[in-house]
Short mmCIF file of C-alpha atoms and ligand atoms in Angstrom, two decimals:
data_model
loop_
_atom_site.label_atom_id
_atom_site.label_comp_id
_atom_site.label_asym_id
_atom_site.label_seq_id
_atom_site.Cartn_x
_atom_site.Cartn_y
_atom_site.Cartn_z
CA MET W 1 -0.14 -0.20 -0.31
CA GLN W 2 1.49 3.39 -0.66
CA GLN W 3 2.11 6.11 2.08
CA SER W 4 0.04 8.48 2.10
CA ILE W 5 0.58 11.70 2.94
CA SER W 6 -0.66 14.66 5.49
CA VAL W 7 -2.88 17.36 3.96
CA LYS W 8 -0.74 19.43 5.86
CA GLU W 9 2.84 18.03 4.32
CA ALA W 10 0.61 18.07 1.21
CA LEU W 11 0.57 21.84 1.75
CA ALA W 12 3.58 22.17 2.89
CA SER W 13 5.78 20.20 -0.16
CA GLN W 14 8.85 22.64 -1.78
CA ALA W 15 7.72 20.83 -5.21
CA PRO W 16 5.89 19.79 -6.98
CA ARG W 17 5.38 16.20 -6.87
CA ASP W 18 4.11 13.15 -9.58
CA ALA W 19 2.87 10.04 -7.28
CA LEU W 20 0.39 11.78 -3.47
CA LEU W 21 -1.61 9.81 -1.55
CA VAL W 22 -4.11 12.47 0.09
CA ARG W 23 -6.68 10.83 2.16
CA GLY W 24 -9.33 12.32 4.20
CA TRP W 25 -12.97 14.06 3.89
CA VAL W 26 -14.52 16.63 2.57
CA ARG W 27 -15.26 19.54 2.93
CA THR W 28 -17.41 20.51 -0.06
CA ARG W 29 -18.14 19.30 -3.98
CA ARG W 30 -18.35 22.00 -6.79
CA ASP W 31 -19.01 21.24 -9.86
CA ALA W 32 -17.70 22.82 -13.19
CA LYS W 33 -17.60 22.19 -16.35
CA THR W 34 -15.59 19.88 -17.33
CA PHE W 35 -13.90 19.04 -13.41
CA SER W 36 -15.19 18.96 -10.46
CA PHE W 37 -13.50 20.73 -6.95
CA LEU W 38 -12.87 18.67 -3.85
CA GLU W 39 -11.69 20.55 -1.14
CA LEU W 40 -9.95 17.91 0.96
CA ASN W 41 -9.79 18.38 5.21
CA ASP W 42 -7.93 15.08 7.17
CA GLY W 43 -7.63 18.00 9.82
CA SER W 44 -3.45 17.85 10.13
CA CYS W 45 -4.17 21.54 9.78
CA LEU W 46 -7.45 24.31 9.33
CA LYS W 47 -6.81 24.57 5.52
CA SER W 48 -7.86 21.80 2.58
CA LEU W 49 -6.37 21.37 0.41
CA GLN W 50 -7.81 21.73 -3.26
CA VAL W 51 -8.53 18.89 -5.45
CA ILE W 52 -9.58 18.34 -9.17
CA ALA W 53 -10.88 16.19 -10.83
CA ASP W 54 -12.02 15.39 -14.13
CA ALA W 55 -14.40 13.67 -16.07
CA ALA W 56 -12.56 12.07 -17.50
CA LEU W 57 -11.81 10.09 -14.66
CA PRO W 58 -13.82 6.33 -14.80
CA ASN W 59 -16.19 6.70 -11.42
CA TYR W 60 -17.05 10.33 -12.17
CA ALA W 61 -20.36 10.68 -12.44
CA GLU W 62 -19.87 8.67 -8.82
CA VAL W 63 -17.46 11.85 -7.73
CA GLN W 64 -20.19 14.53 -8.60
CA ARG W 65 -22.72 12.56 -6.37
CA LEU W 66 -19.76 13.18 -3.32
CA THR W 67 -21.50 15.31 -0.33
CA THR W 68 -19.69 17.45 2.74
CA GLY W 69 -18.94 14.75 4.85
CA ALA W 70 -17.37 11.40 2.77
CA SER W 71 -14.12 9.94 3.01
CA VAL W 72 -12.33 9.71 0.09
CA SER W 73 -8.20 8.31 -0.66
CA VAL W 74 -7.56 10.58 -3.64
CA ARG W 75 -4.24 9.82 -6.24
CA GLY W 76 -2.87 11.93 -7.92
CA GLN W 77 -0.13 14.71 -8.39
CA LEU W 78 0.89 17.79 -6.63
CA VAL W 79 0.60 20.99 -9.27
CA PRO W 80 0.58 24.59 -8.45
CA SER W 81 -3.15 25.78 -7.94
CA GLN W 82 -4.16 27.91 -11.10
CA GLY W 83 -7.14 29.96 -8.76
CA GLN W 84 -6.20 31.75 -5.84
CA GLY W 85 -5.56 31.33 -2.37
CA GLN W 86 -3.06 28.10 -2.15
CA ARG W 87 -0.68 27.19 -3.49
CA TRP W 88 -0.62 23.40 -4.57
CA GLU W 89 -3.76 21.46 -5.72
CA VAL W 90 -3.89 17.48 -6.48
CA LYS W 91 -5.05 16.82 -10.22
CA ALA W 92 -6.04 13.48 -9.65
CA ALA W 93 -5.47 10.45 -11.74
CA SER W 94 -8.23 8.40 -9.01
CA VAL W 95 -10.96 9.54 -6.62
CA GLU W 96 -11.53 6.23 -4.16
CA ILE W 97 -14.71 6.29 -2.64
CA ILE W 98 -14.12 4.95 0.55
CA GLY W 99 -17.39 6.08 3.63
CA THR W 100 -20.66 8.09 1.53
CA ALA W 101 -22.66 11.14 3.71
CA ASP W 102 -25.31 10.78 2.74
CA ALA W 103 -28.22 15.23 3.83
CA ALA W 104 -28.58 14.76 7.46
CA TYR W 105 -24.73 14.92 7.61
CA PRO W 106 -25.00 17.93 10.59
CA LEU W 107 -21.43 19.40 9.31
CA GLN W 108 -22.87 21.05 6.22
CA LYS W 109 -23.13 24.71 6.89
CA LYS W 110 -21.18 27.28 9.03
CA GLY W 111 -22.53 28.87 11.42
CA HIS W 112 -23.61 26.55 14.12
CA THR W 113 -25.04 27.68 17.35
CA PRO W 114 -22.26 26.12 19.80
CA GLU W 115 -25.57 24.13 22.36
CA PHE W 116 -25.00 22.60 18.87
CA LEU W 117 -22.60 21.65 17.93
CA ARG W 118 -21.53 20.02 21.86
CA GLU W 119 -24.37 17.32 20.80
CA ILE W 120 -22.85 16.67 18.45
CA ALA W 121 -19.53 15.78 20.72
CA HIS W 122 -18.20 12.84 18.21
CA LEU W 123 -18.67 15.11 14.52
CA ARG W 124 -17.71 18.60 15.62
CA PRO W 125 -13.26 18.00 16.14
CA ARG W 126 -14.75 18.11 12.15
CA SER W 127 -15.22 21.62 11.90
CA ASN W 128 -12.82 24.24 11.25
CA LEU W 129 -12.65 25.57 14.89
CA PHE W 130 -13.34 21.95 16.93
CA GLY W 131 -10.26 21.17 14.51
CA CYS W 132 -8.39 23.90 15.80
CA VAL W 133 -9.00 23.35 19.78
CA PHE W 134 -7.67 20.21 19.46
CA ARG W 135 -5.08 20.48 17.74
CA VAL W 136 -4.39 23.30 21.00
CA ARG W 137 -5.66 21.15 23.00
CA SER W 138 -3.22 19.05 22.25
CA ARG W 139 -0.12 21.26 21.17
CA LEU W 140 -0.12 21.93 24.77
CA ALA W 141 -0.15 19.14 27.00
CA TYR W 142 2.96 18.22 24.55
CA ALA W 143 4.21 22.31 25.92
CA ILE W 144 3.70 20.64 29.36
CA HIS W 145 5.76 18.23 29.28
CA GLN W 146 8.23 19.52 27.76
CA PHE W 147 8.78 22.87 29.89
CA PHE W 148 8.72 20.49 32.66
CA GLN W 149 11.97 18.15 31.21
CA ASP W 150 13.49 19.97 29.88
CA ARG W 151 14.34 21.74 33.86
CA GLY W 152 15.37 18.30 35.03
CA PHE W 153 11.58 17.85 37.34
CA ALA W 154 9.60 13.97 36.29
CA TYR W 155 6.48 12.67 35.71
CA VAL W 156 4.62 11.02 38.17
CA HIS W 157 1.76 8.82 37.26
CA THR W 158 -0.55 9.53 40.78
CA PRO W 159 -3.64 7.35 41.09
CA ILE W 160 -6.98 7.85 40.28
CA ILE W 161 -9.25 5.96 42.47
CA THR W 162 -8.34 7.27 46.54
CA GLY W 163 -9.11 7.10 49.96
CA SER W 164 -8.61 11.08 50.38
CA ASP W 165 -10.18 14.40 49.91
CA CYS W 166 -7.19 16.45 49.05
CA GLU W 167 -8.42 19.91 48.75
CA GLY W 168 -10.61 19.00 52.14
CA ALA W 169 -13.95 20.87 49.72
CA GLY W 170 -16.05 16.54 50.00
CA GLU W 171 -16.58 17.22 46.38
CA LEU W 172 -15.35 13.93 45.35
CA PHE W 173 -17.09 10.64 43.52
CA ARG W 174 -17.71 7.72 44.93
CA VAL W 175 -16.50 4.96 43.44
CA THR W 176 -17.42 1.61 44.63
CA THR W 177 -18.69 -1.64 43.07
CA LEU W 178 -21.36 -2.29 46.38
CA ASP W 179 -24.66 -3.00 45.21
CA LEU W 180 -26.86 -0.16 45.55
CA LYS W 181 -30.12 -1.11 46.15
CA ASN W 182 -28.62 -3.23 49.06
CA PRO W 183 -24.98 -2.41 50.78
CA PRO W 184 -23.67 -4.27 53.46
CA ARG W 185 -25.06 -1.94 56.36
CA ARG W 186 -22.99 -2.43 59.96
CA GLU W 187 -24.69 -2.25 63.40
CA ASP W 188 -25.53 1.06 63.16
CA GLY W 189 -26.93 0.67 59.38
CA GLU W 190 -24.18 2.58 57.81
CA ILE W 191 -23.35 1.49 55.09
CA ASP W 192 -20.62 -1.00 55.77
CA SER W 193 -17.69 -0.04 53.55
CA SER W 194 -14.83 -2.80 54.84
CA LYS W 195 -16.77 -4.40 52.16
CA ASP W 196 -16.51 -2.56 49.49
CA PHE W 197 -14.05 -4.05 46.50
CA PHE W 198 -11.35 -2.06 48.42
CA GLY W 199 -11.84 -2.61 52.36
CA ARG W 200 -12.85 1.32 52.35
CA PRO W 201 -13.58 3.84 50.89
CA THR W 202 -12.84 4.66 47.50
CA TYR W 203 -12.70 8.37 45.49
CA LEU W 204 -11.88 9.21 41.91
CA THR W 205 -9.20 11.85 42.68
CA VAL W 206 -9.57 15.31 43.42
CA SER W 207 -5.49 16.68 43.40
CA GLY W 208 -2.77 14.21 43.01
CA GLN W 209 -0.92 16.49 45.59
CA LEU W 210 -0.69 14.92 48.25
CA GLU W 211 1.14 12.03 46.49
CA ALA W 212 3.51 14.14 44.01
CA GLU W 213 5.01 14.82 47.59
CA ALA W 214 5.35 12.09 48.70
CA PHE W 215 7.89 11.84 45.13
CA ALA W 216 8.40 15.20 45.38
CA CYS W 217 10.78 14.38 48.74
CA ALA W 218 12.26 11.70 47.05
CA LEU W 219 13.47 12.65 43.50
CA ALA W 220 12.87 16.43 43.91
CA LYS W 221 11.56 18.28 40.98
CA VAL W 222 7.80 15.70 40.30
CA TYR W 223 4.75 16.78 37.71
CA THR W 224 1.98 14.97 37.80
CA PHE W 225 -0.56 15.79 34.51
CA GLY W 226 -4.09 13.90 34.46
CA PRO W 227 -7.89 13.50 34.35
CA THR W 228 -9.20 14.75 38.91
CA PHE W 229 -12.79 14.21 39.11
CA ARG W 230 -15.47 17.04 41.27
CA ALA W 231 -18.26 16.86 42.09
CA GLU W 232 -19.36 20.04 42.49
CA ASN W 233 -22.39 21.85 41.36
CA SER W 234 -21.40 24.54 39.24
CA ASN W 235 -22.69 25.07 36.54
CA THR W 236 -20.60 27.67 35.40
CA SER W 237 -18.83 28.48 31.74
CA ARG W 238 -15.09 27.54 33.81
CA HIS W 239 -15.96 24.67 35.55
CA ALA W 240 -15.92 20.66 34.78
CA SER W 241 -16.17 18.13 36.64
CA GLU W 242 -13.79 16.02 34.77
CA PHE W 243 -10.47 17.60 33.96
CA TRP W 244 -7.23 17.96 33.92
CA MET W 245 -4.44 19.22 36.19
CA ILE W 246 -0.85 19.77 36.16
CA GLU W 247 0.99 19.45 38.63
CA PRO W 248 4.14 19.75 39.99
CA GLU W 249 5.62 19.73 43.10
CA MET W 250 9.27 20.49 44.50
CA ALA W 251 11.34 19.78 47.44
CA PHE W 252 12.91 23.38 48.70
CA CYS W 253 11.14 25.66 47.31
CA ASP W 254 9.09 27.31 50.05
CA LEU W 255 6.24 30.31 47.99
CA GLN W 256 8.58 33.08 46.93
CA GLY W 257 10.19 29.76 44.10
CA ASN W 258 6.99 28.63 43.18
CA MET W 259 5.10 31.96 42.16
CA GLU W 260 8.41 32.07 39.61
CA ILE W 261 7.69 29.70 38.09
CA ALA W 262 3.71 29.53 37.84
CA GLU W 263 4.70 32.39 35.57
CA GLU W 264 6.99 30.84 33.63
CA PHE W 265 5.36 28.18 33.04
CA VAL W 266 2.57 30.45 31.59
CA LYS W 267 4.47 31.85 29.86
CA TYR W 268 5.91 29.53 28.37
CA LEU W 269 2.51 27.70 27.57
CA ILE W 270 2.30 31.18 25.25
CA ARG W 271 5.25 31.45 23.10
CA ASP W 272 4.88 27.91 22.75
CA VAL W 273 1.33 27.73 20.92
CA ARG W 274 1.88 31.53 19.55
CA THR W 275 5.10 29.42 17.69
CA HIS W 276 3.79 25.99 16.87
CA CYS W 277 -0.13 26.63 16.62
CA ALA W 278 -0.05 29.97 14.87
CA GLU W 279 -2.28 29.03 11.28
CA ASP W 280 -4.62 27.34 14.54
CA LEU W 281 -4.23 31.21 16.45
CA GLU W 282 -5.97 32.72 12.97
CA LEU W 283 -8.49 31.59 12.84
CA PHE W 284 -9.69 32.24 17.11
CA ALA W 285 -8.69 35.94 16.49
CA LYS W 286 -10.80 36.07 13.51
CA PHE W 287 -14.15 34.19 15.45
CA VAL W 288 -13.98 34.20 18.02
CA ASP W 289 -11.80 36.48 19.93
CA LYS W 290 -10.28 39.59 17.61
CA GLY W 291 -7.96 40.80 20.86
CA LEU W 292 -6.28 37.35 20.82
CA LEU W 293 -3.29 37.69 20.29
CA GLU W 294 -2.13 41.43 21.16
CA ARG W 295 -3.63 40.12 25.15
CA LEU W 296 -0.93 36.52 25.06
CA ASP W 297 1.80 39.02 23.64
CA PHE W 298 0.80 42.01 26.63
CA VAL W 299 1.06 38.16 28.85
CA VAL W 300 4.66 37.54 27.61
CA GLU W 301 6.21 40.32 27.64
CA ARG W 302 5.03 41.39 31.12
CA PRO W 303 6.04 40.48 35.01
CA PHE W 304 2.15 39.42 36.67
CA GLN W 305 1.03 41.58 38.74
CA ARG W 306 1.34 39.89 42.63
CA VAL W 307 -0.60 40.76 45.03
CA SER W 308 -1.07 39.59 49.49
CA TYR W 309 -4.74 38.68 49.70
CA THR W 310 -4.94 41.70 52.41
CA GLU W 311 -4.64 43.97 49.58
CA ALA W 312 -6.35 43.23 47.53
CA VAL W 313 -9.73 42.02 50.02
CA GLU W 314 -8.70 46.75 50.77
CA LEU W 315 -8.28 47.28 47.33
CA LEU W 316 -11.46 45.62 46.40
CA ALA W 317 -13.75 47.37 48.94
CA LYS W 318 -11.54 50.23 47.95
CA SER W 319 -12.64 49.98 44.42
CA GLY W 320 -16.22 51.85 44.58
CA HIS W 321 -17.44 48.77 42.20
CA LYS W 322 -21.00 47.06 43.07
CA PHE W 323 -20.46 44.17 43.88
CA GLU W 324 -22.91 41.24 44.15
CA TYR W 325 -21.30 39.66 46.69
CA PRO W 326 -19.36 41.77 48.93
CA VAL W 327 -15.94 41.91 50.08
CA GLU W 328 -15.04 41.03 53.19
CA TYR W 329 -11.56 40.34 55.34
CA GLY W 330 -12.28 35.96 55.43
CA THR W 331 -14.42 35.48 52.49
CA ASN W 332 -13.11 33.31 49.66
CA LEU W 333 -12.05 36.12 47.00
CA GLN W 334 -15.74 35.59 43.92
CA SER W 335 -15.10 35.07 40.34
CA GLU W 336 -16.25 38.42 39.55
CA HIS W 337 -12.98 39.82 42.17
CA GLU W 338 -10.84 37.95 40.76
CA ARG W 339 -12.61 38.49 37.51
CA TYR W 340 -12.03 43.02 38.58
CA LEU W 341 -8.36 42.41 39.58
CA THR W 342 -6.52 40.89 36.77
CA GLU W 343 -9.25 42.57 34.46
CA GLN W 344 -10.35 45.82 35.27
CA HIS W 345 -7.55 46.24 38.12
CA PHE W 346 -3.96 45.78 36.88
CA LYS W 347 -4.99 44.61 33.07
CA CYS W 348 -2.09 41.92 33.10
CA PRO W 349 -2.06 38.67 35.50
CA THR W 350 -2.56 38.70 39.10
CA THR W 351 -1.28 36.40 42.48
CA VAL W 352 -2.92 36.33 44.47
CA TYR W 353 -0.87 35.37 47.55
CA ASN W 354 -0.78 34.59 51.52
CA TYR W 355 -4.92 34.42 52.51
CA PRO W 356 -6.49 33.04 55.49
CA LYS W 357 -6.31 29.98 57.16
CA GLU W 358 -9.22 29.31 57.17
CA ILE W 359 -10.90 29.61 54.06
CA LYS W 360 -7.76 27.15 52.58
CA PRO W 361 -6.69 23.65 52.86
CA PHE W 362 -4.92 22.11 55.93
CA TYR W 363 -2.28 21.20 54.07
CA MET W 364 -0.65 25.02 52.96
CA ARG W 365 2.27 26.52 55.70
CA LEU W 366 1.63 28.77 57.75
CA ASN W 367 2.68 32.36 58.04
CA ASP W 368 4.62 33.54 61.23
CA ASP W 369 1.34 35.79 61.32
CA ASP W 370 -0.81 32.82 62.38
CA ARG W 371 -3.57 33.91 60.71
CA THR W 372 -2.44 33.01 56.78
CA VAL W 373 -1.33 30.59 54.55
CA THR W 374 1.24 31.14 52.11
CA ALA W 375 -1.52 29.76 49.57
CA MET W 376 -1.08 31.73 45.88
CA ASP W 377 -3.99 31.73 43.30
CA VAL W 378 -2.46 33.54 39.94
CA LEU W 379 -5.49 34.85 37.84
CA VAL W 380 -5.44 35.90 33.89
CA PRO W 381 -8.07 38.06 31.87
CA GLY W 382 -11.51 36.50 31.20
CA ILE W 383 -11.16 33.26 32.89
CA GLY W 384 -9.84 33.85 36.63
CA GLU W 385 -7.90 31.52 38.95
CA ILE W 386 -6.31 29.18 36.75
CA ILE W 387 -3.65 28.34 39.19
CA GLY W 388 -3.85 27.25 41.96
CA GLY W 389 -0.80 26.25 44.82
CA SER W 390 1.09 26.90 47.75
CA GLN W 391 4.46 26.37 49.93
CA ARG W 392 3.27 23.46 51.57
CA GLU W 393 4.04 23.13 55.77
CA GLU W 394 6.77 20.60 55.82
CA ARG W 395 6.97 20.87 60.26
CA LEU W 396 4.86 17.71 61.28
CA ASP W 397 3.68 20.61 64.78
CA VAL W 398 2.81 22.32 63.15
CA LEU W 399 1.00 19.97 60.36
CA GLU W 400 -0.93 18.28 63.36
CA LYS W 401 -2.45 21.07 64.13
CA SER W 402 -3.64 22.08 61.43
CA MET W 403 -5.34 19.09 60.68
CA ALA W 404 -7.35 19.34 63.76
CA ARG W 405 -8.88 22.92 63.61
CA HIS W 406 -10.16 21.34 59.79
CA ASN W 407 -11.50 18.20 61.38
CA LEU W 408 -9.03 15.40 59.96
CA ASP W 409 -8.21 11.76 61.87
CA PRO W 410 -3.98 11.41 61.25
CA LYS W 411 -4.53 7.88 61.37
CA ASP W 412 -5.80 8.83 57.84
CA TYR W 413 -2.73 10.28 56.62
CA GLY W 414 -0.30 9.26 58.51
CA TRP W 415 1.80 8.55 55.52
CA TYR W 416 1.23 12.07 54.80
CA LEU W 417 2.60 12.68 58.25
CA ASP W 418 5.54 10.36 58.00
CA LEU W 419 7.25 13.04 55.19
CA ARG W 420 7.56 15.15 58.10
CA ARG W 421 8.89 13.09 60.04
CA TYR W 422 11.65 11.57 58.38
CA GLY W 423 13.90 14.05 56.68
CA THR W 424 11.24 16.62 55.15
CA VAL W 425 11.91 19.77 53.87
CA PRO W 426 9.98 22.48 53.04
CA HIS W 427 8.70 22.11 49.76
CA ALA W 428 5.49 23.77 47.61
CA GLY W 429 3.38 23.27 44.60
CA PHE W 430 0.97 24.45 42.04
CA GLY W 431 -2.14 23.01 39.91
CA MET W 432 -2.74 24.41 37.22
CA GLY W 433 -6.22 23.63 35.20
CA PHE W 434 -5.10 22.19 31.74
CA GLU W 435 -8.46 23.30 30.27
CA ARG W 436 -8.55 26.56 31.84
CA MET W 437 -5.09 27.51 30.53
CA LEU W 438 -6.49 26.84 27.22
CA MET W 439 -9.26 28.46 26.90
CA PHE W 440 -7.37 31.69 28.00
CA VAL W 441 -4.92 30.74 24.75
CA THR W 442 -7.85 30.06 22.46
CA GLY W 443 -10.29 33.46 23.65
CA VAL W 444 -12.65 29.63 23.58
CA SER W 445 -15.46 31.31 26.36
CA ASN W 446 -17.01 27.77 27.67
CA ILE W 447 -15.42 25.60 29.41
CA ARG W 448 -17.45 22.78 27.23
CA ASP W 449 -15.96 24.14 24.60
CA VAL W 450 -11.97 22.05 24.68
CA ILE W 451 -12.37 19.11 26.33
CA PRO W 452 -12.94 16.65 23.77
CA PHE W 453 -16.45 14.70 25.68
CA ALA W 454 -17.06 17.53 28.32
CA ARG W 455 -18.85 16.05 31.84
CA THR W 456 -21.13 18.56 34.00
CA PRO W 457 -23.78 18.38 35.81
CA GLY W 458 -25.91 16.31 34.61
CA ASN W 459 -24.19 15.42 31.49
CA ALA W 460 -22.25 12.15 30.47
CA ALA W 461 -23.52 11.49 26.86
CA PHE W 462 -20.92 9.71 24.82
O1 4AD S 1 -7.49 25.04 43.16
P1 4AD S 1 -6.84 24.07 42.51
O2 4AD S 1 -8.91 23.51 44.13
O3 4AD S 1 -5.61 23.45 43.99
C1 4AD S 1 -5.64 22.57 43.34
O4 4AD S 1 -6.55 21.13 42.99
C2 4AD S 1 -4.20 22.12 44.59
N1 4AD S 1 -4.44 20.59 45.62
C3 4AD S 1 -3.00 22.02 43.10
C4 4AD S 1 -1.59 21.94 43.88
O5 4AD S 1 -1.03 23.29 43.97
N2 4AD S 1 -0.94 20.71 43.34
O6 4AD S 1 -7.70 23.09 41.81
C5 4AD S 1 -6.00 24.17 40.50
C6 4AD S 1 -6.35 25.27 39.60
C7 4AD S 1 -7.94 26.11 39.54
O7 4AD S 1 -7.00 26.97 38.86
C8 4AD S 1 -8.04 25.80 38.23
O8 4AD S 1 -7.23 25.99 36.80
C9 4AD S 1 -8.61 24.13 37.82
O9 4AD S 1 -7.56 23.62 38.58
N3 4AD S 1 -10.00 23.44 38.68
C10 4AD S 1 -10.84 23.26 37.52
N4 4AD S 1 -10.89 23.59 36.46
C11 4AD S 1 -12.24 23.74 35.52
N5 4AD S 1 -12.91 22.38 36.38
C12 4AD S 1 -13.57 22.83 37.56
N6 4AD S 1 -14.39 22.33 38.52
C13 4AD S 1 -11.79 22.84 38.01
N7 4AD S 1 -11.17 23.21 39.20
C14 4AD S 1 -10.39 23.45 39.78
MG1 MG S 2 -8.21 27.26 43.57
#
């Protein structure tokens, strides 16, 4: 079988080619007097390859019945194009029809709503916009590995099924094989988890951090990159129930070092995508978000603002802006507050650090003021939080007190406490929401449109 080449490779050719084989899906077909034009797309790039199918082809009658969505295999010559807008086209010697598509094919015309396209998530990657989104998604994942691998970080696979609630927010999906209709019960009537598959209650992980800490305390610099799950009932454009997270964890690192690497990381990813997905980004800039490219360049060029939580609260209170939720020291910043900081006030990415201990998870390092912990959130315009992280509490006694305050049973965290018992070190890390970062670099405003098959409250189709 002759090796086919991709449309991208064909379009990048430096010279004409004699025997070419390309395969893909017909985007459009239009007929001239003695030939038919096919626009062939195979997802390797945004552009399609123009194929000229001559009326002399033995199966020309069938070619003329080809409709949008059909799959074909084309042999022929790559020749300079006479037409406008493309350098090369294919003069077909044969057009083999692999699979037809009838008039019911849902991606006939442009201009479908995002809601409709979500219903056909199995077909939407064949559209221009979603082709671009998923090529950028792939590149971004690659760039993430490159960033950490180049800096000597080891990639750690933390478990998907876990017994602990890292963030302590109780947003866990339960994993069980118990018979839901008739679960085994203890004497007190509660469900007996000791009879469950793992002999204990288990959940889908909300974060690989705790396990990543164990590895950071051995391999010094590590990162995870995997799916995480949250059963939070947030129906927003930025929350998914299943999303991917990147979590670096570094031994011998403090909050300052953590903020620096987070900033370097965000800028690196933007630069990488700017370079390697230029054509895709141009489509976003044209159809999704006019200011995209300027904003990305601006972010790469400027230092991020840094502001403590206390300063941020004062600044929001003094802003005179009418927020839906009041700004008060000791409460979580709402999305509207975060966006005000980064969009209106600083007008650039902003790292907020040192939050009150009451509103942050148990593992964050207590500051000397005894009131705040070394948390940090990176906020970006248009989205709000894309990164959350902290320096971790490395002092055994302080960690135990923090766990007591959070009503956590030290018995459940024996292994985690061991990391402080044996050769404890200051360490820090963060989690970046992969889809949030993807939204930021593409300008796509709904998280459902940057995940192949979104899982959100009430929706797990496909
Ligand atoms: O701020 P979060 O909850 O932090 C953690 O889970 C830490 N354990 C990370 C760490 O320090 N290793 O989540 C991290 C990031 C957020 O900043 C956000 O970008 C993303 O994960 N995120 C979500 N993305 C999509 N849908 C959701 N429901 C998300 N929840 C968090
Ligand atoms: Mg957070």
